[in-house]
């Protein structure tokens, strides 16, 4: 009985708040009971105990993916990368999650721009994501639209600096 297991694990955690295994099993019990929000809360609490624990982060990510919380997946994997910056699997999962989250956000921004093409901030966000994805030509078009719509020069400059920085990084890579 998962309800009984969750209660028992809760009592273990009250006695020893640092018991990572109890936290993970309690999160798993909530998943089995169909309580994804509770499971996510338990996994997040466990991450405060062991922030660099791969399996824990992956369980949280699987749960968040199932709930379509791609931004949460990216955040969890960004945190994990701080502890394992050279781990190929962590980096692979992070890149995949970030790409998916950006694709979702780009679709939302395209729909917003279809309804209101005069919002400079939407064009700027759109351009920023496109630059992150190395879609430079479309990003420059979005920046041009943002300028036409009266975007803040400061915000435009910040994004254009990213373009220049990316160009310099690329040039340095070619030169070496």
Short mmCIF file of C-alpha atoms in Angstrom, two decimals, residues 16 20 23 43 50 52 68 72 81 109 113-114 118-119 122-123 126 132 136 138 146 152 166 176:
data_model
loop_
_atom_site.label_atom_id
_atom_site.label_comp_id
_atom_site.label_asym_id
_atom_site.label_seq_id
_atom_site.Cartn_x
_atom_site.Cartn_y
_atom_site.Cartn_z
CA UNK A 16 16.14 11.99 10.26
CA UNK A 20 18.14 10.84 1.33
CA UNK A 23 13.08 11.14 0.67
CA UNK A 43 12.29 15.33 -4.75
CA UNK A 50 22.10 16.15 -2.03
CA UNK A 52 24.52 16.94 -6.99
CA UNK A 68 5.26 19.08 -19.49
CA UNK A 72 11.61 22.94 -14.58
CA UNK A 81 25.60 20.70 -14.22
CA UNK A 109 6.15 33.61 -29.24
CA UNK A 113 3.48 37.76 -32.73
CA UNK A 114 0.77 36.51 -35.08
CA UNK A 118 3.95 45.40 -32.63
CA UNK A 119 5.33 44.28 -29.25
CA UNK A 122 8.26 39.77 -27.77
CA UNK A 123 10.51 40.33 -30.78
CA UNK A 126 12.23 35.74 -29.85
CA UNK A 132 20.86 30.69 -28.44
CA UNK A 136 21.20 34.01 -36.66
CA UNK A 138 15.97 34.83 -38.26
CA UNK A 146 11.98 44.99 -32.52
CA UNK A 152 14.66 49.98 -25.94
CA UNK A 166 29.23 34.66 -30.56
CA UNK A 176 43.17 28.02 -33.23
#
